[in-house]
């Protein structure tokens, strides 16, 4: 009985929370999603995921024909785009934005993204994100040898990995 009451309470609180978003606020959140291109991110995600699938295909079989990679790109982009632009995704994003921003803040964000600096941010943002990711990866990769060494030493010290066999000394000639 307690479980049933708990489930009803959760359901009721979800319904109440969903009803607190006015139609005007929903409309403005949809405008914000449109202005920022948030729903078009599926194209970018589709490209990234497609490239990962293609890389895996190339590791499994050499000389994957370009036609096969084109099919992967088309299918993945289509599915992700459909998913992101679905009613369920838009409704979920609307709820998330409403949870974190007031209606006035949503309006302010729309104004910002329609301003010259907001437009520039959206225009330059993807390139900045790409360059930042590449920079971070390069910087991190410089640390990988030390990370591997530290992990090996700690595993050996904890007795979780055998100590390396001693190397025979070179004979003096």
PDB file of C-alpha atoms in Angstrom:
ATOM      1  CA  UNK A   1       0.000   0.000   0.000  1.00  0.00           C
ATOM      2  CA  UNK A   2       2.858   2.388   0.835  1.00  0.00           C
ATOM      3  CA  UNK A   3       4.445   1.684  -2.529  1.00  0.00           C
ATOM      4  CA  UNK A   4       1.159   2.474  -4.287  1.00  0.00           C
ATOM      5  CA  UNK A   5       0.789   5.740  -2.365  1.00  0.00           C
ATOM      6  CA  UNK A   6       4.426   6.601  -3.148  1.00  0.00           C
ATOM      7  CA  UNK A   7       3.891   5.949  -6.861  1.00  0.00           C
ATOM      8  CA  UNK A   8       0.743   8.067  -6.894  1.00  0.00           C
ATOM      9  CA  UNK A   9       2.587  10.887  -5.103  1.00  0.00           C
ATOM     10  CA  UNK A  10       5.429  10.772  -7.634  1.00  0.00           C
ATOM     11  CA  UNK A  11       2.993  10.706 -10.539  1.00  0.00           C
ATOM     12  CA  UNK A  12       1.007  13.589  -9.075  1.00  0.00           C
ATOM     13  CA  UNK A  13       4.133  15.690  -8.455  1.00  0.00           C
ATOM     14  CA  UNK A  14       5.263  15.050 -12.034  1.00  0.00           C
ATOM     15  CA  UNK A  15       1.887  16.136 -13.386  1.00  0.00           C
ATOM     16  CA  UNK A  16       1.875  19.228 -11.165  1.00  0.00           C
ATOM     17  CA  UNK A  17       5.413  20.156 -12.233  1.00  0.00           C
ATOM     18  CA  UNK A  18       4.534  19.692 -15.905  1.00  0.00           C
ATOM     19  CA  UNK A  19       1.481  21.917 -15.479  1.00  0.00           C
ATOM     20  CA  UNK A  20       3.524  24.771 -13.975  1.00  0.00           C
ATOM     21  CA  UNK A  21       5.041  25.584 -17.374  1.00  0.00           C
ATOM     22  CA  UNK A  22       2.742  28.092 -19.041  1.00  0.00           C
ATOM     23  CA  UNK A  23       2.013  27.875 -22.738  1.00  0.00           C
ATOM     24  CA  UNK A  24       3.792  31.202 -23.211  1.00  0.00           C
ATOM     25  CA  UNK A  25       6.888  29.875 -21.484  1.00  0.00           C
ATOM     26  CA  UNK A  26       6.775  26.687 -23.568  1.00  0.00           C
ATOM     27  CA  UNK A  27       6.554  28.805 -26.710  1.00  0.00           C
ATOM     28  CA  UNK A  28       9.515  30.895 -25.600  1.00  0.00           C
ATOM     29  CA  UNK A  29      11.576  27.822 -24.751  1.00  0.00           C
ATOM     30  CA  UNK A  30      10.827  26.477 -28.235  1.00  0.00           C
ATOM     31  CA  UNK A  31      11.965  29.847 -29.655  1.00  0.00           C
ATOM     32  CA  UNK A  32      15.163  29.568 -27.635  1.00  0.00           C
ATOM     33  CA  UNK A  33      15.769  26.033 -28.885  1.00  0.00           C
ATOM     34  CA  UNK A  34      15.232  27.291 -32.426  1.00  0.00           C
ATOM     35  CA  UNK A  35      17.398  30.409 -32.044  1.00  0.00           C
ATOM     36  CA  UNK A  36      20.282  28.438 -30.546  1.00  0.00           C
ATOM     37  CA  UNK A  37      19.964  25.597 -33.037  1.00  0.00           C
ATOM     38  CA  UNK A  38      19.772  23.165 -30.132  1.00  0.00           C
ATOM     39  CA  UNK A  39      17.549  20.817 -32.117  1.00  0.00           C
ATOM     40  CA  UNK A  40      19.951  20.813 -35.053  1.00  0.00           C
ATOM     41  CA  UNK A  41      22.699  19.367 -32.926  1.00  0.00           C
ATOM     42  CA  UNK A  42      21.600  15.979 -34.237  1.00  0.00           C
ATOM     43  CA  UNK A  43      23.530  16.659 -37.410  1.00  0.00           C
ATOM     44  CA  UNK A  44      26.735  17.226 -35.448  1.00  0.00           C
ATOM     45  CA  UNK A  45      26.119  14.252 -33.184  1.00  0.00           C
ATOM     46  CA  UNK A  46      25.270  12.122 -36.202  1.00  0.00           C
ATOM     47  CA  UNK A  47      28.554  13.057 -37.834  1.00  0.00           C
ATOM     48  CA  UNK A  48      30.575  12.214 -34.727  1.00  0.00           C
ATOM     49  CA  UNK A  49      28.831   8.903 -34.135  1.00  0.00           C
ATOM     50  CA  UNK A  50      29.065   8.018 -37.828  1.00  0.00           C
ATOM     51  CA  UNK A  51      32.809   8.623 -37.776  1.00  0.00           C
ATOM     52  CA  UNK A  52      33.170   6.348 -34.739  1.00  0.00           C
ATOM     53  CA  UNK A  53      31.196   3.576 -36.453  1.00  0.00           C
ATOM     54  CA  UNK A  54      33.220   3.988 -39.647  1.00  0.00           C
ATOM     55  CA  UNK A  55      36.474   3.872 -37.687  1.00  0.00           C
ATOM     56  CA  UNK A  56      35.309   0.627 -36.031  1.00  0.00           C
ATOM     57  CA  UNK A  57      34.345  -0.795 -39.429  1.00  0.00           C
ATOM     58  CA  UNK A  58      37.784   0.104 -40.799  1.00  0.00           C
ATOM     59  CA  UNK A  59      39.447  -1.643 -37.861  1.00  0.00           C
ATOM     60  CA  UNK A  60      37.456  -4.817 -38.518  1.00  0.00           C
ATOM     61  CA  UNK A  61      37.864  -4.881 -42.273  1.00  0.00           C
ATOM     62  CA  UNK A  62      40.294  -3.079 -44.493  1.00  0.00           C
ATOM     63  CA  UNK A  63      39.166  -1.024 -47.452  1.00  0.00           C
ATOM     64  CA  UNK A  64      35.578  -0.356 -46.448  1.00  0.00           C
ATOM     65  CA  UNK A  65      34.039   1.032 -49.642  1.00  0.00           C
ATOM     66  CA  UNK A  66      32.985   4.700 -49.650  1.00  0.00           C
ATOM     67  CA  UNK A  67      29.429   3.605 -50.440  1.00  0.00           C
ATOM     68  CA  UNK A  68      29.290   1.753 -47.114  1.00  0.00           C
ATOM     69  CA  UNK A  69      30.489   4.796 -45.181  1.00  0.00           C
ATOM     70  CA  UNK A  70      27.897   6.946 -46.973  1.00  0.00           C
ATOM     71  CA  UNK A  71      25.158   4.532 -45.870  1.00  0.00           C
ATOM     72  CA  UNK A  72      26.370   4.643 -42.256  1.00  0.00           C
ATOM     73  CA  UNK A  73      26.403   8.448 -42.274  1.00  0.00           C
ATOM     74  CA  UNK A  74      22.935   8.670 -43.814  1.00  0.00           C
ATOM     75  CA  UNK A  75      21.325   6.154 -41.455  1.00  0.00           C
ATOM     76  CA  UNK A  76      22.915   7.449 -38.258  1.00  0.00           C
ATOM     77  CA  UNK A  77      22.258  11.112 -39.040  1.00  0.00           C
ATOM     78  CA  UNK A  78      18.652  10.313 -39.906  1.00  0.00           C
ATOM     79  CA  UNK A  79      18.002   8.422 -36.692  1.00  0.00           C
ATOM     80  CA  UNK A  80      19.652  10.984 -34.455  1.00  0.00           C
ATOM     81  CA  UNK A  81      17.953  13.898 -36.185  1.00  0.00           C
ATOM     82  CA  UNK A  82      14.555  12.191 -35.873  1.00  0.00           C
ATOM     83  CA  UNK A  83      15.234  11.418 -32.228  1.00  0.00           C
ATOM     84  CA  UNK A  84      16.309  14.932 -31.295  1.00  0.00           C
ATOM     85  CA  UNK A  85      13.446  16.606 -33.138  1.00  0.00           C
ATOM     86  CA  UNK A  86      10.810  14.207 -31.826  1.00  0.00           C
ATOM     87  CA  UNK A  87       7.931  15.494 -29.704  1.00  0.00           C
ATOM     88  CA  UNK A  88       9.297  13.544 -26.733  1.00  0.00           C
ATOM     89  CA  UNK A  89      12.742  15.168 -27.023  1.00  0.00           C
ATOM     90  CA  UNK A  90      11.307  18.674 -27.423  1.00  0.00           C
ATOM     91  CA  UNK A  91       8.996  18.125 -24.447  1.00  0.00           C
ATOM     92  CA  UNK A  92      11.868  16.784 -22.347  1.00  0.00           C
ATOM     93  CA  UNK A  93      14.121  19.708 -23.257  1.00  0.00           C
ATOM     94  CA  UNK A  94      11.290  22.119 -22.499  1.00  0.00           C
ATOM     95  CA  UNK A  95      10.916  20.608 -19.031  1.00  0.00           C
ATOM     96  CA  UNK A  96      14.676  20.774 -18.434  1.00  0.00           C
ATOM     97  CA  UNK A  97      14.937  24.428 -19.477  1.00  0.00           C
ATOM     98  CA  UNK A  98      11.867  25.310 -17.380  1.00  0.00           C
ATOM     99  CA  UNK A  99      13.446  23.606 -14.390  1.00  0.00           C
ATOM    100  CA  UNK A 100      16.631  25.678 -14.640  1.00  0.00           C
ATOM    101  CA  UNK A 101      15.399  29.037 -15.962  1.00  0.00           C
ATOM    102  CA  UNK A 102      12.558  31.377 -15.157  1.00  0.00           C
ATOM    103  CA  UNK A 103      10.375  32.656 -17.979  1.00  0.00           C
ATOM    104  CA  UNK A 104      12.131  36.038 -17.795  1.00  0.00           C
ATOM    105  CA  UNK A 105      15.527  34.356 -18.079  1.00  0.00           C
ATOM    106  CA  UNK A 106      14.343  32.437 -21.151  1.00  0.00           C
ATOM    107  CA  UNK A 107      13.310  35.751 -22.724  1.00  0.00           C
ATOM    108  CA  UNK A 108      16.695  37.257 -21.815  1.00  0.00           C
ATOM    109  CA  UNK A 109      18.475  34.301 -23.423  1.00  0.00           C
ATOM    110  CA  UNK A 110      16.439  34.734 -26.608  1.00  0.00           C
ATOM    111  CA  UNK A 111      17.402  38.421 -26.655  1.00  0.00           C
ATOM    112  CA  UNK A 112      21.054  37.532 -26.057  1.00  0.00           C
ATOM    113  CA  UNK A 113      21.195  34.932 -28.828  1.00  0.00           C
ATOM    114  CA  UNK A 114      19.545  37.394 -31.203  1.00  0.00           C
ATOM    115  CA  UNK A 115      22.154  40.080 -30.334  1.00  0.00           C
ATOM    116  CA  UNK A 116      25.342  40.490 -32.396  1.00  0.00           C
ATOM    117  CA  UNK A 117      27.535  38.895 -29.702  1.00  0.00           C
ATOM    118  CA  UNK A 118      25.055  36.043 -29.214  1.00  0.00           C
ATOM    119  CA  UNK A 119      24.998  35.402 -32.961  1.00  0.00           C
ATOM    120  CA  UNK A 120      28.800  35.453 -33.026  1.00  0.00           C
ATOM    121  CA  UNK A 121      28.911  33.047 -30.085  1.00  0.00           C
ATOM    122  CA  UNK A 122      26.690  30.594 -31.948  1.00  0.00           C
ATOM    123  CA  UNK A 123      28.705  31.038 -35.138  1.00  0.00           C
ATOM    124  CA  UNK A 124      32.102  30.619 -33.483  1.00  0.00           C
ATOM    125  CA  UNK A 125      31.014  28.195 -30.754  1.00  0.00           C
ATOM    126  CA  UNK A 126      31.346  24.945 -32.709  1.00  0.00           C
ATOM    127  CA  UNK A 127      34.832  25.839 -33.956  1.00  0.00           C
ATOM    128  CA  UNK A 128      35.900  26.940 -30.475  1.00  0.00           C
ATOM    129  CA  UNK A 129      34.551  23.683 -29.035  1.00  0.00           C
ATOM    130  CA  UNK A 130      36.418  21.644 -31.682  1.00  0.00           C
ATOM    131  CA  UNK A 131      39.685  23.502 -31.154  1.00  0.00           C
ATOM    132  CA  UNK A 132      39.289  23.251 -27.368  1.00  0.00           C
ATOM    133  CA  UNK A 133      38.686  19.508 -27.591  1.00  0.00           C
ATOM    134  CA  UNK A 134      41.725  19.042 -29.840  1.00  0.00           C
ATOM    135  CA  UNK A 135      43.858  21.175 -27.527  1.00  0.00           C
ATOM    136  CA  UNK A 136      42.681  19.237 -24.479  1.00  0.00           C
ATOM    137  CA  UNK A 137      43.304  15.904 -26.169  1.00  0.00           C
ATOM    138  CA  UNK A 138      46.826  16.934 -27.203  1.00  0.00           C
ATOM    139  CA  UNK A 139      47.607  18.191 -23.720  1.00  0.00           C
ATOM    140  CA  UNK A 140      46.168  15.054 -22.116  1.00  0.00           C
ATOM    141  CA  UNK A 141      48.024  12.700 -24.473  1.00  0.00           C
ATOM    142  CA  UNK A 142      51.299  14.209 -23.254  1.00  0.00           C
ATOM    143  CA  UNK A 143      50.387  12.913 -19.803  1.00  0.00           C
ATOM    144  CA  UNK A 144      49.430   9.385 -20.844  1.00  0.00           C
ATOM    145  CA  UNK A 145      52.911   7.840 -20.421  1.00  0.00           C
ATOM    146  CA  UNK A 146      53.178   9.192 -16.864  1.00  0.00           C
ATOM    147  CA  UNK A 147      49.606   8.078 -16.090  1.00  0.00           C
ATOM    148  CA  UNK A 148      50.384   4.565 -17.344  1.00  0.00           C
ATOM    149  CA  UNK A 149      53.611   4.473 -15.298  1.00  0.00           C
ATOM    150  CA  UNK A 150      51.819   5.673 -12.145  1.00  0.00           C
ATOM    151  CA  UNK A 151      49.030   3.099 -12.583  1.00  0.00           C
ATOM    152  CA  UNK A 152      51.554   0.293 -13.100  1.00  0.00           C
ATOM    153  CA  UNK A 153      53.542   1.320 -10.019  1.00  0.00           C
ATOM    154  CA  UNK A 154      50.423   1.522  -7.822  1.00  0.00           C
ATOM    155  CA  UNK A 155      49.125  -1.836  -9.084  1.00  0.00           C
ATOM    156  CA  UNK A 156      52.499  -3.430  -8.376  1.00  0.00           C
ATOM    157  CA  UNK A 157      52.714  -1.820  -4.929  1.00  0.00           C
ATOM    158  CA  UNK A 158      49.219  -3.124  -4.117  1.00  0.00           C
ATOM    159  CA  UNK A 159      50.191  -6.604  -5.285  1.00  0.00           C
ATOM    160  CA  UNK A 160      47.628  -6.493  -8.079  1.00  0.00           C
ATOM    161  CA  UNK A 161      50.184  -6.852 -10.845  1.00  0.00           C
ATOM    162  CA  UNK A 162      53.385  -8.889 -10.796  1.00  0.00           C
ATOM    163  CA  UNK A 163      56.672  -7.046 -10.542  1.00  0.00           C
ATOM    164  CA  UNK A 164      58.563  -6.905 -13.826  1.00  0.00           C
ATOM    165  CA  UNK A 165      61.162  -9.589 -14.240  1.00  0.00           C
ATOM    166  CA  UNK A 166      64.685  -8.350 -13.621  1.00  0.00           C
ATOM    167  CA  UNK A 167      66.582  -7.693 -16.832  1.00  0.00           C
ATOM    168  CA  UNK A 168      69.788  -9.663 -17.289  1.00  0.00           C
ATOM    169  CA  UNK A 169      72.837  -7.490 -17.023  1.00  0.00           C
ATOM    170  CA  UNK A 170      74.833  -7.090 -20.190  1.00  0.00           C
ATOM    171  CA  UNK A 171      78.067  -9.087 -20.120  1.00  0.00           C
ATOM    172  CA  UNK A 172      81.157  -7.001 -19.958  1.00  0.00           C
ATOM    173  CA  UNK A 173      83.460  -7.513 -22.921  1.00  0.00           C
TER     174      UNK A 173
END
